[in-house]
Short mmCIF file of C-alpha atoms and ligand atoms in Angstrom, two decimals:
data_model
loop_
_atom_site.label_atom_id
_atom_site.label_comp_id
_atom_site.label_asym_id
_atom_site.label_seq_id
_atom_site.Cartn_x
_atom_site.Cartn_y
_atom_site.Cartn_z
CA UNK A 1 23.54 23.92 -49.05
CA UNK A 2 21.20 21.91 -46.91
CA UNK A 3 20.58 21.62 -43.21
CA UNK A 4 20.74 17.98 -42.17
CA UNK A 5 19.94 16.45 -38.80
CA UNK A 6 21.68 13.11 -38.29
CA UNK A 7 20.84 10.82 -35.40
CA UNK A 8 23.19 8.00 -34.39
CA UNK A 9 21.92 5.18 -32.15
CA UNK A 10 23.73 3.35 -29.38
CA UNK A 11 25.48 0.71 -31.47
CA UNK A 12 26.68 3.38 -33.90
CA UNK A 13 28.48 5.20 -31.07
CA UNK A 14 29.28 2.01 -29.12
CA UNK A 15 33.08 2.42 -29.04
CA UNK A 16 35.70 5.15 -29.48
CA UNK A 17 36.41 3.75 -32.93
CA UNK A 18 32.76 4.00 -33.96
CA UNK A 19 32.51 7.52 -32.59
CA UNK A 20 35.52 8.30 -34.77
CA UNK A 21 33.67 6.87 -37.78
CA UNK A 22 30.63 9.01 -37.03
CA UNK A 23 32.91 12.07 -36.91
CA UNK A 24 34.33 11.15 -40.32
CA UNK A 25 30.87 10.81 -41.83
CA UNK A 26 29.79 14.16 -40.37
CA UNK A 27 32.98 15.72 -41.74
CA UNK A 28 32.13 14.43 -45.24
CA UNK A 29 28.67 16.00 -45.10
CA UNK A 30 30.07 19.27 -43.90
CA UNK A 31 32.77 19.21 -46.58
CA UNK A 32 29.96 19.02 -49.16
CA UNK A 33 28.76 22.35 -47.84
CA UNK A 34 25.93 21.19 -45.59
CA UNK A 35 25.12 22.35 -42.09
CA UNK A 36 24.93 19.39 -39.75
CA UNK A 37 23.22 18.88 -36.41
CA UNK A 38 24.02 15.53 -34.83
CA UNK A 39 21.87 13.82 -32.19
CA UNK A 40 23.44 10.92 -30.35
CA UNK A 41 22.22 8.15 -28.06
CA UNK A 42 24.14 6.73 -25.15
CA UNK A 43 26.77 4.10 -26.03
CA UNK A 44 25.11 0.71 -26.53
CA UNK A 45 24.12 -0.99 -23.29
CA UNK A 46 24.70 2.16 -21.25
CA UNK A 47 21.07 3.09 -20.60
CA UNK A 48 20.32 -0.49 -19.52
CA UNK A 49 23.34 -0.42 -17.23
CA UNK A 50 22.21 2.83 -15.63
CA UNK A 51 18.66 1.56 -15.09
CA UNK A 52 19.99 -1.64 -13.49
CA UNK A 53 22.26 0.42 -11.25
CA UNK A 54 19.35 2.57 -10.13
CA UNK A 55 17.27 -0.52 -9.37
CA UNK A 56 20.04 -1.90 -7.16
CA UNK A 57 19.58 1.14 -4.94
CA UNK A 58 15.81 1.48 -5.21
CA UNK A 59 13.85 -1.40 -6.77
CA UNK A 60 11.18 1.04 -7.95
CA UNK A 61 13.33 4.07 -8.72
CA UNK A 62 12.03 7.55 -8.04
CA UNK A 63 11.18 8.82 -11.55
CA UNK A 64 12.77 12.26 -11.18
CA UNK A 65 16.02 10.81 -9.88
CA UNK A 66 15.97 8.01 -12.44
CA UNK A 67 15.90 10.66 -15.17
CA UNK A 68 18.89 12.39 -13.54
CA UNK A 69 20.77 9.09 -13.71
CA UNK A 70 19.81 7.84 -17.18
CA UNK A 71 20.25 11.20 -18.91
CA UNK A 72 24.00 10.92 -18.20
CA UNK A 73 24.52 8.29 -20.91
CA UNK A 74 23.90 10.77 -23.70
CA UNK A 75 25.96 13.48 -21.99
CA UNK A 76 29.03 11.27 -22.34
CA UNK A 77 28.56 10.68 -26.07
CA UNK A 78 27.99 14.35 -27.00
CA UNK A 79 31.30 15.28 -25.37
CA UNK A 80 33.18 12.38 -26.94
CA UNK A 81 31.76 13.04 -30.39
CA UNK A 82 32.71 16.72 -30.21
CA UNK A 83 36.26 15.70 -29.32
CA UNK A 84 36.32 13.32 -32.28
CA UNK A 85 35.03 16.10 -34.57
CA UNK A 86 37.74 18.44 -33.33
CA UNK A 87 40.28 15.72 -34.08
CA UNK A 88 38.93 15.88 -37.66
CA UNK A 89 39.67 19.60 -37.65
CA UNK A 90 36.01 20.64 -37.40
CA UNK A 91 34.40 23.19 -35.15
CA UNK A 92 31.90 21.46 -32.88
CA UNK A 93 29.81 22.23 -29.82
CA UNK A 94 27.88 19.89 -27.56
CA UNK A 95 24.52 20.58 -25.97
CA UNK A 96 22.56 18.67 -23.36
CA UNK A 97 18.79 18.79 -23.78
CA UNK A 98 18.54 21.48 -21.12
CA UNK A 99 21.27 23.57 -22.77
CA UNK A 100 19.38 23.63 -26.06
CA UNK A 101 16.24 24.00 -24.13
CA UNK A 102 14.30 21.06 -25.29
CA UNK A 103 11.30 21.94 -23.17
CA UNK A 104 9.16 18.95 -22.16
CA UNK A 105 6.25 18.25 -19.87
CA UNK A 106 7.04 16.83 -16.43
CA UNK A 107 6.13 13.18 -17.09
CA UNK A 108 9.45 11.73 -15.96
CA UNK A 109 10.77 8.77 -17.99
CA UNK A 110 8.17 9.38 -20.73
CA UNK A 111 8.13 13.12 -21.19
CA UNK A 112 6.78 14.80 -24.31
CA UNK A 113 8.59 17.59 -26.12
CA UNK A 114 6.63 20.86 -26.01
CA UNK A 115 9.03 23.34 -27.55
CA UNK A 116 12.59 23.62 -28.81
CA UNK A 117 14.63 26.81 -28.75
CA UNK A 118 16.69 26.68 -31.94
CA UNK A 119 18.44 30.05 -31.63
CA UNK A 120 21.76 28.95 -30.11
CA UNK A 121 22.06 26.01 -32.45
CA UNK A 122 21.33 28.25 -35.42
CA UNK A 123 24.04 30.71 -34.35
CA UNK A 124 26.60 27.90 -34.04
CA UNK A 125 25.67 26.48 -37.43
CA UNK A 126 26.01 29.90 -39.01
CA UNK A 127 29.44 30.19 -37.42
CA UNK A 128 30.43 26.98 -39.20
CA UNK A 129 30.23 24.59 -36.26
CA UNK A 130 28.71 21.13 -36.08
CA UNK A 131 26.07 21.10 -33.34
CA UNK A 132 25.94 17.90 -31.27
CA UNK A 133 22.84 17.38 -29.13
CA UNK A 134 22.14 14.74 -26.49
CA UNK A 135 19.16 12.64 -27.55
CA UNK A 136 16.47 11.25 -25.24
CA UNK A 137 16.50 14.16 -22.79
CA UNK A 138 14.92 17.50 -22.09
CA UNK A 139 14.04 19.82 -19.27
CA UNK A 140 10.66 20.75 -17.83
CA UNK A 141 9.40 24.24 -17.02
CA UNK A 142 10.82 23.94 -13.50
CA UNK A 143 14.28 22.98 -14.68
CA UNK A 144 13.99 19.27 -13.91
CA UNK A 145 15.85 16.89 -16.22
CA UNK A 146 13.41 14.66 -18.10
CA UNK A 147 13.76 11.74 -20.51
CA UNK A 148 11.57 10.80 -23.45
CA UNK A 149 11.11 7.05 -23.07
CA UNK A 150 13.22 4.22 -24.48
CA UNK A 151 14.37 4.87 -28.00
CA UNK A 152 13.69 8.57 -27.44
CA UNK A 153 16.75 9.86 -29.28
CA UNK A 154 14.87 9.23 -32.54
CA UNK A 155 12.27 11.69 -31.32
CA UNK A 156 14.91 14.26 -30.38
CA UNK A 157 16.31 13.96 -33.90
CA UNK A 158 13.00 14.45 -35.66
CA UNK A 159 11.86 17.20 -33.28
CA UNK A 160 15.09 19.13 -33.85
CA UNK A 161 14.69 18.69 -37.60
CA UNK A 162 11.17 20.10 -37.31
CA UNK A 163 12.26 23.03 -35.14
CA UNK A 164 15.16 23.89 -37.46
CA UNK A 165 13.09 23.22 -40.60
CA UNK A 166 15.89 20.90 -41.70
CA UNK A 167 15.95 19.57 -45.24
CA UNK A 168 16.26 15.98 -44.02
CA UNK A 169 16.44 13.95 -40.82
CA UNK A 170 18.68 10.91 -41.18
CA UNK A 171 18.39 8.14 -38.59
CA UNK A 172 21.62 6.14 -38.67
CA UNK A 173 21.37 2.75 -37.05
CA UNK A 174 22.73 -0.81 -37.19
CA UNK A 175 20.48 -1.88 -40.10
CA UNK A 176 20.44 -0.20 -43.51
CA UNK A 177 16.78 0.76 -43.43
CA UNK A 178 13.31 -0.36 -42.47
CA UNK A 179 12.77 -4.02 -43.32
CA UNK A 180 9.67 -6.07 -44.02
CA UNK A 181 10.16 -7.35 -40.47
CA UNK A 182 12.96 -7.42 -37.91
CA UNK A 183 15.87 -9.00 -39.84
CA UNK A 184 17.13 -10.50 -36.58
CA UNK A 185 14.08 -12.78 -36.54
CA UNK A 186 13.65 -13.38 -40.27
CA UNK A 187 16.94 -13.36 -42.20
CA UNK A 188 14.97 -13.27 -45.50
CA UNK A 189 13.45 -9.91 -44.56
CA UNK A 190 13.99 -7.26 -47.22
CA UNK A 191 14.79 -3.60 -46.96
CA UNK A 192 11.96 -1.34 -48.09
CA UNK A 193 13.19 1.54 -50.28
CA UNK A 194 10.17 3.53 -49.12
CA UNK A 195 7.39 3.09 -46.61
CA UNK A 196 4.40 5.35 -46.17
CA UNK A 197 4.17 7.43 -43.06
CA UNK A 198 0.93 5.68 -42.07
CA UNK A 199 2.54 2.24 -42.35
CA UNK A 200 5.63 3.32 -40.44
CA UNK A 201 3.41 4.73 -37.74
CA UNK A 202 1.58 1.41 -37.38
CA UNK A 203 4.81 -0.62 -37.50
CA UNK A 204 6.39 1.54 -34.78
CA UNK A 205 3.32 1.49 -32.57
CA UNK A 206 3.01 -2.29 -32.98
CA UNK A 207 6.54 -2.97 -31.79
CA UNK A 208 9.10 -2.33 -34.57
CA UNK A 209 11.76 -0.61 -32.51
CA UNK A 210 13.66 0.75 -35.49
CA UNK A 211 11.93 4.12 -34.90
CA UNK A 212 10.33 5.34 -31.69
CA UNK A 213 6.63 5.93 -32.30
CA UNK A 214 6.79 9.55 -31.22
CA UNK A 215 9.47 10.31 -33.77
CA UNK A 216 7.12 9.09 -36.50
CA UNK A 217 4.33 11.17 -34.97
CA UNK A 218 6.54 14.28 -35.13
CA UNK A 219 7.58 13.55 -38.69
CA UNK A 220 3.93 13.31 -39.69
CA UNK A 221 2.87 16.43 -37.88
CA UNK A 222 5.66 18.65 -39.20
CA UNK A 223 6.22 16.87 -42.52
CA UNK A 224 9.86 16.13 -41.78
CA UNK A 225 11.68 14.29 -44.53
CA UNK A 226 12.79 11.20 -42.63
CA UNK A 227 15.21 8.50 -43.74
CA UNK A 228 16.60 5.42 -41.96
CA UNK A 229 20.16 4.44 -42.92
CA UNK A 230 23.08 2.29 -41.83
CA UNK A 231 25.93 3.88 -39.92
CA UNK A 232 28.15 0.97 -41.01
CA UNK A 233 27.84 1.49 -44.76
CA UNK A 234 29.03 4.42 -46.82
CA UNK A 235 26.58 3.88 -49.65
CA UNK A 236 22.89 3.19 -49.71
CA UNK A 237 19.60 5.02 -49.91
CA UNK A 238 18.18 3.44 -46.77
CA UNK A 239 14.43 3.78 -46.36
CA UNK A 240 12.56 7.00 -47.00
CA UNK A 241 9.33 7.58 -45.09
CA UNK A 242 6.94 8.98 -47.71
CA UNK A 243 3.77 10.95 -47.29
CA UNK A 244 2.14 9.83 -50.48
CA UNK A 245 1.30 6.36 -51.57
CA UNK A 246 3.08 5.25 -54.68
CA UNK A 247 0.30 4.78 -57.19
CA UNK A 248 2.56 3.91 -60.06
CA UNK A 249 3.36 0.48 -58.72
CA UNK A 250 1.03 -2.31 -57.86
CA UNK A 251 0.66 -2.16 -54.08
CA UNK A 252 1.79 -5.25 -52.24
CA UNK A 253 -0.97 -6.60 -50.02
CA UNK A 254 1.18 -6.41 -46.93
CA UNK A 255 4.17 -4.13 -46.42
CA UNK A 256 5.55 -5.44 -43.16
CA UNK A 257 5.12 -7.50 -40.03
CA UNK A 258 5.57 -6.03 -36.58
CA UNK A 259 5.61 -7.84 -33.29
CA UNK A 260 5.78 -7.16 -29.60
CA UNK A 261 6.85 -9.64 -26.96
CA UNK A 262 5.94 -7.65 -23.90
CA UNK A 263 2.24 -8.38 -23.73
CA UNK A 264 0.15 -9.73 -20.90
CA UNK A 265 -3.51 -10.73 -20.75
CA UNK A 266 -5.95 -10.31 -17.91
CA UNK A 267 -9.34 -11.96 -17.77
CA UNK A 268 -12.21 -11.13 -15.45
CA UNK A 269 -14.39 -14.23 -15.22
CA UNK A 270 -18.10 -14.42 -14.57
CA UNK A 271 -19.04 -10.77 -14.30
CA UNK A 272 -22.70 -9.72 -14.58
CA UNK A 273 -23.44 -8.94 -18.24
CA UNK A 274 -25.00 -5.51 -17.78
CA UNK A 275 -24.46 -2.02 -19.16
CA UNK A 276 -21.47 -0.27 -17.63
CA UNK A 277 -19.47 -3.37 -16.80
CA UNK A 278 -16.65 -2.53 -19.22
CA UNK A 279 -16.37 0.87 -17.64
CA UNK A 280 -16.37 -0.60 -14.13
CA UNK A 281 -13.46 -2.85 -15.06
CA UNK A 282 -11.43 -0.50 -17.24
CA UNK A 283 -12.11 2.72 -15.33
CA UNK A 284 -9.94 1.74 -12.35
CA UNK A 285 -7.29 0.40 -14.75
CA UNK A 286 -7.12 3.77 -16.49
CA UNK A 287 -6.99 5.56 -13.14
CA UNK A 288 -3.95 3.45 -12.26
CA UNK A 289 -2.34 4.82 -15.45
CA UNK A 290 -2.16 1.42 -17.14
CA UNK A 291 -2.59 1.48 -20.91
CA UNK A 292 -5.00 -1.10 -22.27
CA UNK A 293 -4.45 -2.48 -25.75
CA UNK A 294 -6.75 -5.24 -27.03
CA UNK A 295 -10.13 -5.90 -25.45
CA UNK A 296 -12.61 -8.77 -25.75
CA UNK A 297 -15.96 -9.22 -24.09
CA UNK A 298 -17.38 -12.66 -24.61
CA UNK A 299 -20.98 -13.46 -25.39
CA UNK A 300 -22.82 -13.73 -22.11
CA UNK A 301 -24.46 -16.87 -20.71
CA UNK A 302 -26.97 -16.91 -17.89
CA UNK A 303 -26.44 -13.21 -17.34
CA UNK A 304 -22.69 -13.63 -16.86
CA UNK A 305 -19.79 -12.88 -19.17
CA UNK A 306 -15.98 -12.97 -19.32
CA UNK A 307 -13.96 -9.88 -20.09
CA UNK A 308 -10.33 -9.94 -21.26
CA UNK A 309 -7.79 -7.30 -22.18
CA UNK A 310 -4.07 -6.96 -22.76
CA UNK A 311 -1.57 -4.61 -21.16
CA UNK A 312 2.17 -4.14 -21.35
CA UNK A 313 3.91 -6.92 -19.43
CA UNK A 314 5.64 -4.41 -17.16
CA UNK A 315 2.21 -3.27 -15.94
CA UNK A 316 0.73 -6.74 -15.52
CA UNK A 317 1.13 -7.01 -11.74
CA UNK A 318 -0.23 -3.53 -11.15
CA UNK A 319 -3.26 -4.17 -13.37
CA UNK A 320 -3.89 -7.49 -11.61
CA UNK A 321 -3.82 -5.82 -8.21
CA UNK A 322 -6.31 -3.22 -9.41
CA UNK A 323 -8.67 -5.96 -10.60
CA UNK A 324 -8.33 -7.92 -7.35
CA UNK A 325 -9.26 -4.68 -5.59
CA UNK A 326 -12.51 -4.22 -7.54
CA UNK A 327 -13.38 -7.90 -7.94
CA UNK A 328 -15.94 -8.01 -5.13
CA UNK A 329 -17.46 -4.68 -6.11
CA UNK A 330 -18.10 -5.73 -9.72
CA UNK A 331 -19.24 -9.20 -8.69
CA UNK A 332 -16.62 -11.13 -10.66
CA UNK A 333 -16.06 -14.85 -10.02
CA UNK A 334 -12.30 -14.78 -10.58
CA UNK A 335 -9.38 -12.92 -12.11
CA UNK A 336 -6.98 -14.79 -14.36
CA UNK A 337 -3.78 -13.61 -15.98
CA UNK A 338 -1.16 -14.71 -18.47
CA UNK A 339 1.96 -12.60 -18.77
CA UNK A 340 3.62 -14.64 -21.51
CA UNK A 341 1.76 -13.25 -24.47
CA UNK A 342 2.94 -11.66 -27.67
CA UNK A 343 1.31 -9.68 -30.43
CA UNK A 344 1.93 -10.14 -34.15
CA UNK A 345 0.62 -7.63 -36.67
CA UNK A 346 0.54 -7.47 -40.44
CA UNK A 347 0.59 -3.93 -41.79
CA UNK A 348 -0.01 -2.48 -45.23
CA UNK A 349 -2.00 0.20 -47.02
CA UNK A 350 -2.56 -2.43 -49.73
CA UNK A 351 -5.05 -4.07 -47.37
CA UNK A 352 -7.57 -1.39 -48.30
CA UNK A 353 -7.85 -2.76 -51.80
CA UNK A 354 -7.15 -6.44 -51.15
CA UNK A 355 -9.79 -8.31 -49.17
CA UNK A 356 -9.00 -11.63 -47.53
CA UNK A 357 -5.88 -10.66 -45.62
CA UNK A 358 -7.39 -11.64 -42.28
CA UNK A 359 -8.56 -15.05 -43.42
CA UNK A 360 -5.17 -15.77 -44.98
CA UNK A 361 -3.44 -14.74 -41.77
CA UNK A 362 -5.75 -16.83 -39.56
CA UNK A 363 -5.52 -19.89 -41.82
CA UNK A 364 -1.73 -19.71 -41.83
CA UNK A 365 -1.58 -19.57 -38.05
CA UNK A 366 -4.12 -22.39 -37.74
CA UNK A 367 -2.05 -24.62 -40.02
CA UNK A 368 0.86 -24.16 -37.64
CA UNK A 369 -1.34 -24.98 -34.64
CA UNK A 370 -1.02 -21.47 -33.24
CA UNK A 371 -4.05 -20.44 -31.22
CA UNK A 372 -5.24 -16.88 -31.67
CA UNK A 373 -6.38 -15.46 -28.35
CA UNK A 374 -7.39 -11.97 -29.41
CA UNK A 375 -7.72 -10.03 -32.61
CA UNK A 376 -7.81 -6.35 -33.38
CA UNK A 377 -7.94 -4.62 -36.73
CA UNK A 378 -7.77 -1.22 -38.33
CA UNK A 379 -7.96 -0.19 -41.95
CA UNK A 380 -4.30 -1.01 -42.57
CA UNK A 381 -3.37 -3.60 -39.92
CA UNK A 382 -4.48 -6.86 -38.34
CA UNK A 383 -3.06 -7.84 -34.96
CA UNK A 384 -3.37 -11.11 -33.09
CA UNK A 385 -2.39 -11.95 -29.53
CA UNK A 386 -0.77 -15.37 -29.20
CA UNK A 387 1.29 -17.38 -26.73
CA UNK A 388 4.78 -15.90 -26.69
CA UNK A 389 6.41 -19.24 -27.41
CA UNK A 390 4.96 -19.19 -30.96
CA UNK A 391 6.00 -15.66 -31.75
CA UNK A 392 9.01 -16.31 -33.97
CA UNK A 393 7.28 -19.13 -35.80
CA UNK A 394 4.25 -16.93 -36.46
CA UNK A 395 6.37 -14.08 -37.82
CA UNK A 396 8.31 -16.43 -40.10
CA UNK A 397 5.32 -18.21 -41.60
CA UNK A 398 3.41 -14.98 -42.13
CA UNK A 399 6.44 -13.37 -43.75
CA UNK A 400 6.56 -16.28 -46.18
CA UNK A 401 2.86 -16.59 -46.89
CA UNK A 402 2.52 -12.89 -47.72
CA UNK A 403 5.59 -13.24 -49.97
CA UNK A 404 7.53 -10.53 -48.19
CA UNK A 405 10.74 -12.39 -48.98
CA UNK A 406 10.10 -11.93 -52.72
CA UNK A 407 11.29 -8.86 -54.58
CA UNK A 408 8.29 -6.71 -55.50
P1 LIG B 1 19.48 2.36 -32.40
O1 LIG B 1 20.30 1.99 -31.23
O2 LIG B 1 20.29 2.78 -33.59
O3 LIG B 1 18.39 3.33 -32.09
P2 LIG B 1 17.55 0.21 -32.33
O4 LIG B 1 18.07 -1.06 -31.74
O5 LIG B 1 16.70 1.07 -31.50
O6 LIG B 1 18.82 1.01 -32.91
O7 LIG B 1 16.77 -0.09 -33.69
C1 LIG B 1 17.37 -0.86 -34.72
C2 LIG B 1 16.91 -2.30 -34.59
O8 LIG B 1 15.52 -2.39 -34.84
C3 LIG B 1 17.51 -3.26 -35.61
O9 LIG B 1 18.76 -3.75 -35.17
C4 LIG B 1 16.46 -4.34 -35.72
O10 LIG B 1 16.80 -5.49 -34.98
C5 LIG B 1 15.22 -3.73 -35.10
N1 LIG B 1 14.04 -3.78 -35.97
C6 LIG B 1 12.80 -4.18 -35.59
N2 LIG B 1 11.96 -4.16 -36.61
C7 LIG B 1 12.64 -3.73 -37.69
C8 LIG B 1 12.31 -3.48 -39.05
N3 LIG B 1 11.07 -3.68 -39.52
N4 LIG B 1 13.27 -3.04 -39.87
C9 LIG B 1 14.52 -2.83 -39.43
N5 LIG B 1 14.91 -3.05 -38.15
C10 LIG B 1 13.98 -3.49 -37.29
N1 LIG B 2 19.62 5.76 -24.79
C1 LIG B 2 18.17 5.71 -24.81
C2 LIG B 2 17.69 4.26 -24.81
O1 LIG B 2 18.50 3.35 -24.78
C3 LIG B 2 17.59 6.47 -25.96
C4 LIG B 2 17.90 5.94 -27.33
O2 LIG B 2 18.83 5.16 -27.51
O3 LIG B 2 17.20 6.34 -28.26
O4 LIG B 2 16.52 4.02 -24.79
MG1 LIG B 3 16.51 3.11 -31.17
#
């Protein structure tokens, strides 16, 4: 007998019929003698609908109240799924995040899980019930409802699996695993039977929305056995996130390509090229709680230099205002911005033993006439910032040139 945590995303619970199918799958696992905890997202489109509704009332919604509103999506699906399970003749009990006591910090709309009380869930499981938990939500020490950021139900799933020391956490979604890149952009993308934790972490942090980055972080920290699977297929191994590199097989050079559309670039032109200038520019940006991603400082001429960095597109205006505010103080000539940027990254542990990945990537983009505006690298990834209009083209040609469409 194993303890399994299964998480079902929005599309997988998008209609009464699909909720019924989830109930049938859960029933099959339970019939095999396993204990099952199910984490569900809101029905597809629901969280977006709730955010839009909130913005109609308050263009910049109050974060605490926004969490009160958007946490309701998941509350609907836990109730509905429990009803469907009861229709299958199973015992089932729903829990909101607060009812479990998924304790988080108080950072509304992007809260972090601090602690999970597993006692009530454990008692229900031991009594033969299926436990159904609302993803994406928690409660802070003062009893305020919090949410974990978009895609946060993945993190609820993995965190519960860690707290319950589950044998496996299964993420059921609308694709049958983790692919070499988003199959919606490149139809030739292939499912990866396994991917290393490190690679999955990079892919998620560089924009592959198949798993929320924090869920991968949790899996790494607590060594949760994590698998991504299709909720629309009955068979299939999906993709297992592994903690050891497979040394038996020849490593491919690149494992996958991630991309992110929501990038924006800011450039501070003609600042004095002196020690401390990066701090004078980025200090106020950090104080405004804007995350900076890539950074470039150009070679100075005549004592002046240009300084560029990228931020999430949603924070572009705020970052620009901050820079306008400090422009005179730092002695900059002008502030420029471009909020139609995208980032494409190639990821793979094979890069450690195969030199030349960067040059191959840059040559391929050059041959397509795609200008690289910024570059950043780590041991197992290379990212470039490009004009958003070339994003899909860049992903496709890179997927081909690194032979990701070929069976390994
Ligand atoms: P859910 O609602 O189940 O959480 P998401 O939409 O959050 O599902 O994540 C699944 C989607 O992630 C897929 O439909 C796919 O378009 C996208 N995706 C992006 N990159 C990848 C990748 N490398 N492999 C698989 N899916 C990916
Ligand atoms: N419903 C939330 C969202 O749409 C959480 C999730 O689906 O994981 O972001
Ligand atoms: Mg998701």
